[in-house]
Coordinates of C-alpha atoms and ligand atoms in Angstrom, one line a residue:
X150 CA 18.3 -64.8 12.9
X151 CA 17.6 -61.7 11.1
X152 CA 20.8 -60.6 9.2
X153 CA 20.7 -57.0 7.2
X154 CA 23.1 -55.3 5.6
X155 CA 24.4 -51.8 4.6
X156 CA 26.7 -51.7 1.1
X157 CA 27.9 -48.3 -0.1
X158 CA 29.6 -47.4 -2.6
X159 CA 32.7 -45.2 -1.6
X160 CA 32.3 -42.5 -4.2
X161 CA 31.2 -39.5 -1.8
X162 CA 30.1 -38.8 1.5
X163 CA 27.6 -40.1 3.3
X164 CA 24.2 -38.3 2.1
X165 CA 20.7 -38.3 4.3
X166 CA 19.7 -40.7 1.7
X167 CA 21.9 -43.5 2.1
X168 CA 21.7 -42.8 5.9
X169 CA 18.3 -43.6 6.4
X170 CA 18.9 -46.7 4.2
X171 CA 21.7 -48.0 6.8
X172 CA 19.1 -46.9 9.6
X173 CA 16.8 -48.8 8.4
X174 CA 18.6 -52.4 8.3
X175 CA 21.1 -51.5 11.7
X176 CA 17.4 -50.4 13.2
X177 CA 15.9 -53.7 11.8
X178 CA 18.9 -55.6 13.3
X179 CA 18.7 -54.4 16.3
X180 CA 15.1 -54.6 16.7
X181 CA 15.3 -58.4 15.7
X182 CA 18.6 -59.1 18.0
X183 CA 20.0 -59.8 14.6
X184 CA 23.1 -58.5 13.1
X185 CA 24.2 -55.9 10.9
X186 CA 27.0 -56.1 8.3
X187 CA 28.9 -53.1 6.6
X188 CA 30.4 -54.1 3.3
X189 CA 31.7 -51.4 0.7
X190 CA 30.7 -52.3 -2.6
X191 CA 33.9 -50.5 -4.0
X192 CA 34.4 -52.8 -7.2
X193 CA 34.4 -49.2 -9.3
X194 CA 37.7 -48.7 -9.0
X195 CA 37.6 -45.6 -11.2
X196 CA 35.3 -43.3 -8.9
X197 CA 36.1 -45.2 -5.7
X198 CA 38.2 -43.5 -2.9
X199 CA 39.5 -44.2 0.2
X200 CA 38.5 -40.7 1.1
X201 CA 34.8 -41.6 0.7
X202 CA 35.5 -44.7 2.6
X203 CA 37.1 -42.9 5.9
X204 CA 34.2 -40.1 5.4
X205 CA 31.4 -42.9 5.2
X206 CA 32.7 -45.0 8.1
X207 CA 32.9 -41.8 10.3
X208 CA 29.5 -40.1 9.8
X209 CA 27.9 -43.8 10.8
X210 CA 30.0 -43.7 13.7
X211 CA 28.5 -40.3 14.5
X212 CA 25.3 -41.6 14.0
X213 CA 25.5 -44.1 16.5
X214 CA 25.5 -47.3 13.7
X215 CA 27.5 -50.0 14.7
X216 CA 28.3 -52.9 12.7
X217 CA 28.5 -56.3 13.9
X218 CA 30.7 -57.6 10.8
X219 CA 33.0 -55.4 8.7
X220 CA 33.6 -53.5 7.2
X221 CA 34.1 -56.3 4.2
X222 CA 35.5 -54.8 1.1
X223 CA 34.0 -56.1 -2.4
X224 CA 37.1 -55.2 -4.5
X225 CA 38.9 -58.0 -2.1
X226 CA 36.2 -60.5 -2.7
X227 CA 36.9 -61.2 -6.9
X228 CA 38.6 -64.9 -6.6
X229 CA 34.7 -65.9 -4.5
X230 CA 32.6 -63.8 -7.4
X231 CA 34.8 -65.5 -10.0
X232 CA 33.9 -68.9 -7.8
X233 CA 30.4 -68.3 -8.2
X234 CA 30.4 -67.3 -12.2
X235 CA 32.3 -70.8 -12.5
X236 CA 29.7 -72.3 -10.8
X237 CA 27.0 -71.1 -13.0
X238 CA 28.6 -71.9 -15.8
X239 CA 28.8 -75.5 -14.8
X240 CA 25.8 -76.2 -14.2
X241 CA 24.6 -74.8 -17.6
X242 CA 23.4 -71.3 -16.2
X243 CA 25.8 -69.2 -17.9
X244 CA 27.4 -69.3 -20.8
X245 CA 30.1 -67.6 -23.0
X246 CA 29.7 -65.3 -25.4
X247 CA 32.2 -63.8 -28.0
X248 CA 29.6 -61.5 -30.0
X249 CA 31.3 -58.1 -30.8
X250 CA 30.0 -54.8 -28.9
X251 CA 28.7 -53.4 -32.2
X252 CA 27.2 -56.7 -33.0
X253 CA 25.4 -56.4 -29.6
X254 CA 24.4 -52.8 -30.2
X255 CA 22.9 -54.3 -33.6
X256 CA 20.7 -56.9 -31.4
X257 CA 19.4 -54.0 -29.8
X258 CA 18.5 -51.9 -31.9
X259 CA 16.8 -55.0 -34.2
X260 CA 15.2 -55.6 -31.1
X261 CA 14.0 -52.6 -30.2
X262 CA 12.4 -52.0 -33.7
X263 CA 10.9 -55.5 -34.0
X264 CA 8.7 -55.8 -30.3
X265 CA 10.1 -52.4 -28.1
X266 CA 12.7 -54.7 -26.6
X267 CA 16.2 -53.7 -26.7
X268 CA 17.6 -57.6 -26.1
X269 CA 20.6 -59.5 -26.4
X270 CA 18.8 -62.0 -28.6
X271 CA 20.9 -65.0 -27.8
X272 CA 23.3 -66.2 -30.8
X273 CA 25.9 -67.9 -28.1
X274 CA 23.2 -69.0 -25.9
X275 CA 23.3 -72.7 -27.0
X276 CA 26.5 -72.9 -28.7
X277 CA 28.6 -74.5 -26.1
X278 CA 31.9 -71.9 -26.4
X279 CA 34.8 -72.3 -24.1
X280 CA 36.4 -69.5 -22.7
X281 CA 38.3 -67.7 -25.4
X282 CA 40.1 -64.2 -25.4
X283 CA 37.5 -61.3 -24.9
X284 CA 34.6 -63.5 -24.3
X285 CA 31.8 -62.5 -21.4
X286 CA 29.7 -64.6 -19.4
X287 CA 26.2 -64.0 -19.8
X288 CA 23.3 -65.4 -17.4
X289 CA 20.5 -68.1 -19.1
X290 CA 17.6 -66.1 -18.2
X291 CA 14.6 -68.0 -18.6
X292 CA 12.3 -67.5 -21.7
X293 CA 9.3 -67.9 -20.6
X294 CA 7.4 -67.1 -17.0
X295 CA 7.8 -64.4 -14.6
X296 CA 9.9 -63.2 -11.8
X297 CA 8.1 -61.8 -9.0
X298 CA 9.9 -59.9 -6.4
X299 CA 7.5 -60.3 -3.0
X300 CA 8.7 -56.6 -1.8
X301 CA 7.5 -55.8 2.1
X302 CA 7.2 -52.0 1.4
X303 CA 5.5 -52.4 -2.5
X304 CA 3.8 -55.4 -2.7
X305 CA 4.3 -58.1 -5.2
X306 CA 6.4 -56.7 -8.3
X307 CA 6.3 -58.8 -11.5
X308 CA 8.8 -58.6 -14.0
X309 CA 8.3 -61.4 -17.5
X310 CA 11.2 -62.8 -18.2
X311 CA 10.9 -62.3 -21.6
X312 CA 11.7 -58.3 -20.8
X313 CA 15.0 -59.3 -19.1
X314 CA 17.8 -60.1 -21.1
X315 CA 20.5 -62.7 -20.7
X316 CA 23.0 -60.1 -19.0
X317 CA 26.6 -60.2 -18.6
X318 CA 27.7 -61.2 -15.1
X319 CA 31.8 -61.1 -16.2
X320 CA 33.3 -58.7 -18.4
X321 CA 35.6 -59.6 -20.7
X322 CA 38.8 -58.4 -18.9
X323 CA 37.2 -61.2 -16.3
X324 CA 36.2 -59.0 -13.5
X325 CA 32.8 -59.5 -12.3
X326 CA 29.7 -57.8 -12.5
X327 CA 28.0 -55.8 -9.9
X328 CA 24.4 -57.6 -9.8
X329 CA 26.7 -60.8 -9.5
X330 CA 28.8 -59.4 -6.9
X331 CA 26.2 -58.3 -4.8
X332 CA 24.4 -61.4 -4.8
X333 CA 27.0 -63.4 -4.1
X334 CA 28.4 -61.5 -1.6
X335 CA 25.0 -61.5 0.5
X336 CA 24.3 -65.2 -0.2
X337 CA 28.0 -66.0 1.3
X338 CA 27.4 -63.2 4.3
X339 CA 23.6 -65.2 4.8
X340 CA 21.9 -61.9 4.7
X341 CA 18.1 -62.9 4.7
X342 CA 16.4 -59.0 4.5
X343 CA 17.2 -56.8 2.0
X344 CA 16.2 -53.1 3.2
X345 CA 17.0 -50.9 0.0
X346 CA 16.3 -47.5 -2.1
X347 CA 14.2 -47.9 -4.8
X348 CA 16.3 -47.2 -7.7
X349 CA 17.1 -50.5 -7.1
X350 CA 14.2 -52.5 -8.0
X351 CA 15.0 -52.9 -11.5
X352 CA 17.6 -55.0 -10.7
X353 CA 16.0 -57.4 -8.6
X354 CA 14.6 -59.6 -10.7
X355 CA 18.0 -60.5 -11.9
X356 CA 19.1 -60.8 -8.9
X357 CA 16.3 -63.7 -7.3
X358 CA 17.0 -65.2 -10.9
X359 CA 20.6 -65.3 -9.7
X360 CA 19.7 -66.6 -5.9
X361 CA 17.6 -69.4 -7.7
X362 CA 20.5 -70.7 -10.0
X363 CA 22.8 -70.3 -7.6
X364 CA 20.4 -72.4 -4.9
X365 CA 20.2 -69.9 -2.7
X366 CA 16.7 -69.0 -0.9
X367 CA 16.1 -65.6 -1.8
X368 CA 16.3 -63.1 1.2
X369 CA 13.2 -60.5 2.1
X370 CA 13.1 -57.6 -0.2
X371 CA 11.9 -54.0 0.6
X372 CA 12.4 -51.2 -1.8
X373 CA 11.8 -47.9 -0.1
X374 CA 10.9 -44.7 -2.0
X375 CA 13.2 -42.3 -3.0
X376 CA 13.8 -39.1 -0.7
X377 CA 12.4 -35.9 -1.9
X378 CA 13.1 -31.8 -1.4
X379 CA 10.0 -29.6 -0.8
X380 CA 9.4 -29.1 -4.6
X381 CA 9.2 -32.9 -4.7
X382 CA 12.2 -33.2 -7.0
X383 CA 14.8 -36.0 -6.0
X384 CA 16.9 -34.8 -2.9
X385 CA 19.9 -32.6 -4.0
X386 CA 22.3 -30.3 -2.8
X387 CA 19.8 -27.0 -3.7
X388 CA 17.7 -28.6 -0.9
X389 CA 20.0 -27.9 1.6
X390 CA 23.1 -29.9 3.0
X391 CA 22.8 -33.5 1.9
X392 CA 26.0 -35.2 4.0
X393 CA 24.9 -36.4 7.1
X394 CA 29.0 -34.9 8.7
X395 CA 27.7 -31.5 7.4
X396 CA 24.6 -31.9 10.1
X397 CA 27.4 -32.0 12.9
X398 CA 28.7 -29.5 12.1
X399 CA 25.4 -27.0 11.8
X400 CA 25.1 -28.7 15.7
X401 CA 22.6 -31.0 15.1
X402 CA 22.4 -34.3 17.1
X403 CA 22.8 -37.7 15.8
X404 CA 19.8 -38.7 17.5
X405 CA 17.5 -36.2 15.9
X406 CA 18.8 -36.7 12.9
X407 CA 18.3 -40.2 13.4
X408 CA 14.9 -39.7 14.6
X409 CA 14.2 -37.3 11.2
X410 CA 15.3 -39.4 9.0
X411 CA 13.8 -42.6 10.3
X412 CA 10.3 -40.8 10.2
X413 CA 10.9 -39.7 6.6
X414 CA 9.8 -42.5 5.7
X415 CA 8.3 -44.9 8.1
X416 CA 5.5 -44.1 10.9
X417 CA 4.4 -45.1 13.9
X418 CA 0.9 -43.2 14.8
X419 CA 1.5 -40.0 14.7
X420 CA 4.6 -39.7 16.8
X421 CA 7.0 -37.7 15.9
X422 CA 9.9 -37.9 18.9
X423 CA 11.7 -40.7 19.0
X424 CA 14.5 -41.2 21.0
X425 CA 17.1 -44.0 19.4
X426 CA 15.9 -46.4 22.2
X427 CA 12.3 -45.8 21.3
X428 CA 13.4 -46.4 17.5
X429 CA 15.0 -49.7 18.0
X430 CA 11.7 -50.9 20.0
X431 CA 9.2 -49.9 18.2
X432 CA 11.2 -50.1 14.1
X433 CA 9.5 -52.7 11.9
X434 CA 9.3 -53.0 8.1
X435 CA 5.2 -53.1 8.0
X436 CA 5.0 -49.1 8.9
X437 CA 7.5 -48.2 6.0
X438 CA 5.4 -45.8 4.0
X439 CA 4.8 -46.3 0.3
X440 CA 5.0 -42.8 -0.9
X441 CA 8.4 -40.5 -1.0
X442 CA 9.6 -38.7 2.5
X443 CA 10.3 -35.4 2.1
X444 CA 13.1 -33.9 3.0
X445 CA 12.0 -30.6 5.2
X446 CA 15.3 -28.8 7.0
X447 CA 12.8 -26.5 9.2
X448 CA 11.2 -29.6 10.5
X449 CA 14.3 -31.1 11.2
X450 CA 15.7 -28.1 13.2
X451 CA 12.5 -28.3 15.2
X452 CA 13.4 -31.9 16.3
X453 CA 17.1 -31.0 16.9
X454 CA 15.2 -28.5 19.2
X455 CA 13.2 -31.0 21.2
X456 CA 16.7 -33.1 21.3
X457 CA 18.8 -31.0 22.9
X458 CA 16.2 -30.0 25.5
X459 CA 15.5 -33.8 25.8
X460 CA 19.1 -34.5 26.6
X461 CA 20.6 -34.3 29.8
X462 CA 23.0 -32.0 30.0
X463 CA 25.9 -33.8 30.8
X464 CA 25.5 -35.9 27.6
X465 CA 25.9 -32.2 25.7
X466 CA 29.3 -31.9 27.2
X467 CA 30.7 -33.7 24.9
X468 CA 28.8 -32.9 21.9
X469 CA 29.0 -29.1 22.5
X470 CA 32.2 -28.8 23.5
X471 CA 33.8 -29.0 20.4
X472 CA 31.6 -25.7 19.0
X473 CA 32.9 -23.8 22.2
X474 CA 36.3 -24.2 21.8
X475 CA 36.0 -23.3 18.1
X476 CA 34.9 -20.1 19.6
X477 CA 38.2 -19.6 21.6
X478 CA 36.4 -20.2 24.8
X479 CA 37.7 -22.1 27.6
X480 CA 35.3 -24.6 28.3
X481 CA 35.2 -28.3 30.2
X482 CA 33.3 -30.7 31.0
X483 CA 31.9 -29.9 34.7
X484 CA 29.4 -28.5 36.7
X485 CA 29.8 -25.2 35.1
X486 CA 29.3 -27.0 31.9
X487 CA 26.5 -28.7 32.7
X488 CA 24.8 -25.2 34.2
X489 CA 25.5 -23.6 31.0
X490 CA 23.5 -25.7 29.1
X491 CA 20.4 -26.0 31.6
X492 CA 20.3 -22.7 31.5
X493 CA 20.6 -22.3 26.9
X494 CA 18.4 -25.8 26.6
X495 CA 15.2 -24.7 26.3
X496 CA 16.3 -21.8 23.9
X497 CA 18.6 -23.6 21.4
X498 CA 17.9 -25.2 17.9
X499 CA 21.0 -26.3 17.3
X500 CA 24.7 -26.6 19.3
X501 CA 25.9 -23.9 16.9
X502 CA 23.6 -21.9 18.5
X503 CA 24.0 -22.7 21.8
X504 CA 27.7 -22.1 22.0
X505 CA 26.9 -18.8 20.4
X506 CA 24.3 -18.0 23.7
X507 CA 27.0 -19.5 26.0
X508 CA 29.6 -16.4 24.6
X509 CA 28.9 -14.7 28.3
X510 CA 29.8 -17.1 30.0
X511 CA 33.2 -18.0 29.2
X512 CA 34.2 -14.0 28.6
X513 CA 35.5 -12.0 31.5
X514 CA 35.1 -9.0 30.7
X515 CA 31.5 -8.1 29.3
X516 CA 31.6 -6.3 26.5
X517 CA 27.7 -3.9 26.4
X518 CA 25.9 -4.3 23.5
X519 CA 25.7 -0.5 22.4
X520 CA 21.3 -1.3 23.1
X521 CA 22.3 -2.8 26.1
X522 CA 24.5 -0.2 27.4
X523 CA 21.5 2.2 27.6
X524 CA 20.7 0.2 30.8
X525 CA 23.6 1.2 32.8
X526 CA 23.1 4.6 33.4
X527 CA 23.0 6.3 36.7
X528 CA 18.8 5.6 37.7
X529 CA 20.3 1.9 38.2
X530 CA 23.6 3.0 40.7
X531 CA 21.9 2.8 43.2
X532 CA 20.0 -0.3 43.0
X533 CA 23.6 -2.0 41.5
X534 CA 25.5 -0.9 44.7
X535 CA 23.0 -2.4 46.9
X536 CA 22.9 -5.5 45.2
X537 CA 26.6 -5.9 45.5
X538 CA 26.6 -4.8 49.2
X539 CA 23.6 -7.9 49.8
X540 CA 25.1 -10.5 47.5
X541 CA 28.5 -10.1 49.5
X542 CA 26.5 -11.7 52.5
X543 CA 24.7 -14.4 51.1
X544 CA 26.6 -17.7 51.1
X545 CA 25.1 -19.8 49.2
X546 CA 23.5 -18.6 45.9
X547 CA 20.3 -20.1 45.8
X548 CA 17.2 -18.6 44.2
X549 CA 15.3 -17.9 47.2
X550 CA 18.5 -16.1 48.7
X551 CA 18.9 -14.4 45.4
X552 CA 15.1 -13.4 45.3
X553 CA 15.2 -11.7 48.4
X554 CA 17.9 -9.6 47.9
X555 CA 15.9 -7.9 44.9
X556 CA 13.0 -7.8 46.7
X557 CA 14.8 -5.9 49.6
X558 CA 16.4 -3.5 46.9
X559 CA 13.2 -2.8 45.0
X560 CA 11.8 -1.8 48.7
X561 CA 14.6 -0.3 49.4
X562 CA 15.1 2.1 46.3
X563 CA 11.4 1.9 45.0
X564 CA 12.5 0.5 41.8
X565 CA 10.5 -2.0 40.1
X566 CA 11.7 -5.3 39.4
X567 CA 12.2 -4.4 35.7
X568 CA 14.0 -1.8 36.4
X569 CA 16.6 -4.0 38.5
X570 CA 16.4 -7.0 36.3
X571 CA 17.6 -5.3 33.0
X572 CA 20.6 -3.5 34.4
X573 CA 21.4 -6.7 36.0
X574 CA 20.9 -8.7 32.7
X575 CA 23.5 -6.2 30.8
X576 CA 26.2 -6.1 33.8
X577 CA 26.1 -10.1 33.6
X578 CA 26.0 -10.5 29.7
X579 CA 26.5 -7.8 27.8
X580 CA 23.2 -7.9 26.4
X581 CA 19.4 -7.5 26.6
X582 CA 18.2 -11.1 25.9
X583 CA 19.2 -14.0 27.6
X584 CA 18.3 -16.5 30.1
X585 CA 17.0 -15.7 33.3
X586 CA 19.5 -13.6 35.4
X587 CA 18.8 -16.1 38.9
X588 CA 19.5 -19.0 36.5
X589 CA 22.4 -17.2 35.1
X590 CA 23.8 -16.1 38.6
X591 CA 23.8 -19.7 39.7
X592 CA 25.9 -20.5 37.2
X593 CA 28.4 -17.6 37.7
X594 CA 28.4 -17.9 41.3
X595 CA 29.0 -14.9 43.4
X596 CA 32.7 -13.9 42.7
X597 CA 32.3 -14.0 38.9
X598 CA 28.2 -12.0 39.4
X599 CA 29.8 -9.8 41.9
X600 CA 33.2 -8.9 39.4
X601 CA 30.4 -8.4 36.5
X602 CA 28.0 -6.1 39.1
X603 CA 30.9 -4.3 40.3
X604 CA 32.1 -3.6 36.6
X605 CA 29.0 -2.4 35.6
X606 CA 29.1 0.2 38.4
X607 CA 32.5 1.5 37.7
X608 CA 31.1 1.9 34.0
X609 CA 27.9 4.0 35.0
X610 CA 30.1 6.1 37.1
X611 CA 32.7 6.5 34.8
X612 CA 30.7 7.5 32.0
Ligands
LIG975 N1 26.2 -50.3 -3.5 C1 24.8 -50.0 -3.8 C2 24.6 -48.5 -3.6 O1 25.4 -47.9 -3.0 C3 23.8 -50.7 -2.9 C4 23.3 -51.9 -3.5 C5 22.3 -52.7 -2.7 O2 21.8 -52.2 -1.7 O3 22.0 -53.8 -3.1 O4 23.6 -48.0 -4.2

């Protein structure tokens, strides 16, 4: 059984970075019929925050990542780390060391001077101390050999051991240290695949020399390349918004997003589109690319594009409504609803924008565009009144029924359809662009089309 994981650290949002990390493993998970932990590696208690923990475990809910275990806290989990450092000290893999910072600093900089390597060089390694006031635990790493981490996404990774050296793994206030928390913590939560960013590769080897003392089997390893901006610099804020929360609220869709983020950095042909279903079948860790995704916000609005016109409309309701009642407008979820946004779909990047489009809809009394108002003027009187007088007849307001009406007015007042169309278009929106007026006129339905006609006729004969 294939058991991932996803740790953050609570000190921020959620960025795109981290996201496709958690993607990753949940994606794997699923894929495998495994399971997925969430465990927040919040042992920093200095830039930790429950803030960042509420904000992290929200914008994976948005995302659609569910957790089958968790959310396990590291700062709760001490007395087991503690456990674990005992453990290694009995069995002669860690040891106790009372050697003063500045005499450590010394060792360094000897080190450093003598072969390039800035080393604890070992003075307590063999001297047997017992745990005394301000004393660390350090790890026996071995002199001699080589660690090699067998990574999925890089290949084989060798580190000597010779580079590495015997680290602390508790402080001397006794609290554990991170490469020993997180190992521990995924040996006792049997996570076997270890999906990761790979700013963390340098302390891998430390880690499978920690699994191997400990007697653990060391889980699967891959280290996937940083995310980029367009200049190829490491993602940051200058290349647009890097919290996944701030993508809802643009109006983007956690399954493009999803579907962006997954591609930035594994492939599958050269499909583009995935829907989250797609994802989860067709996910594995052999198409995780080598080289560095780069983050491209244009591309990404494109997919948010394909998204929304991929979505049926009733799953926008939800989604969407939020940005229309921002706007004052209101909306429910309905029929109406769901004509709205067949009729905005096709010509909507983002939900932002779509609410914007949707403004005529929910306003009942059309305000002209001072463009648009150029339209009503008294050449179209005569076509307007006729419309009204035919659409008072027709029951229902289907597009054939609606289609012959202007095509008896056009006979009628020798107008071409242009010429109908646009006045139309303004008396129903206000404006000169927008979705086809039958479309549009469905939606209304005839009291709301025949209120707007009727307006626009008092208007061209007021004026
Ligand atoms: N807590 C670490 C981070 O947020 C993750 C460590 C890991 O994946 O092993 O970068």
């Amino acid at each position: 059984m294939i058991i991932t994981r996803f740790p953050p650290s609570p000190t921020g949002f959620l960025h795109v970075g981290g996201a496709r990390t958690a993607l990753f493993n949940w994606l794997y998970a699923r894929r495998m019929q495994g399971r997925f932990i969430l465990r927040i590696e919040d042992t920093d208690t200095e830039r930790s925050t429950q803030a960042s923990v509420d904000a992290i475990l929200e914008a994976l809910e948005w995302l659609g990542i569910d957790w089958d275990e968790g959310p396990y806290f590291q700062s709760e989990r001490v007395e087991i780390h503690k456990a674990h450092i005992q453990k290694l000290l009995d069995s002669g893999h860690a040891y106790y060391c009372n050697c003063s910072q500045e005499a450590v600093e010394a060792m360094r900089k000897a080190g450093m001077e003598r072969d390039g390597k800035a080393k604890y060089d070992g003075t307590c390694r063999e001297k047997g101390l017992s745990k005394t006031p301000g004393a660390v635990v350090r790890f026996k790493v071995p002199l001699h050999g080589a660690t090699v981490v067998e990574d999925v996404v890089k290949g084989n990774i060798v580190f000597q051991n010779s580079d590495i050296e015997d680290f602390v793994i508790q402080r001397s206030d006794g609290t554990p240290i991170y490469n020993l928390a997180v190992v521990v913590d995924d040996i006792t939560m049997n996570i076997n695949t270890i999906i990761r960013g790979d700013d963390h590769v340098s302390n891998t080897p430390k880690q499978i020399l920690l699994y191997r003392a400990l007697g653990a089997a060391v889980p699967l390893f891959g280290h996937v390349p940083m995310v980029l901006g367009k200049d190829r610099a490491r993602l940051s804020k200058r290349h647009g918004a890097m919290s996944v929360t701030a993508y809802r609220e643009m109006g983007y869709l956690p399954d493009a997003l999803i579907n962006y983020l997954v591609r930035l950095g594994w492939s599958h042909g050269d499909q583009e589109f995935f829907t989250r279903d797609e994802l989860i079948e067709k996910f594995s860790l052999e198409n995780i690319g080598r080289s560095a995704g780069v983050f491209d916000p244009e591309k990404l609005q494109a997919l948010n594009a394909d998204h929304i016109q991929a979505t049926p409309p009733e799953k926008l309701h939800q989604p969407l409504l939020p940005f229309l009642t921002a706007k004052g407008f209101k909306a429910e979820p309905g029929d109406f609803l769901t004509g709205v946004i067949h009729t905005l779909n096709k010509r909507s990047k983002t939900l932002v924008e779509m609410a914007d489009a949707a403004a005529f809809y929910y306003t009942e009394n059309i305000v002209y565009d001072e463009k648009a108002a150029k339209h009503l003027h008294p050449p179209a009187l005569e076509a307007l009144k006729q419309l009204i007088a035919r659409f008072q007849e027709i029951d229902t307001f289907s597009e054939p029924a609606l289609e012959a009406a202007f095509t008896a007015v056009m006979e009628t007042t020798g107008l071409k359809m242009g010429k109908i169309a646009q006045p139309v278009r303004v008396a129903l929106t206000g404006g000169t662009v927008s979705p086809g007026i039958f479309e549009i006129i469905a939606v209304l339905g005839k009291e709301a089309t025949l209120a707007r006609l009727r307006a626009a006729q008092q208007f061209i004969e007021t004026q």
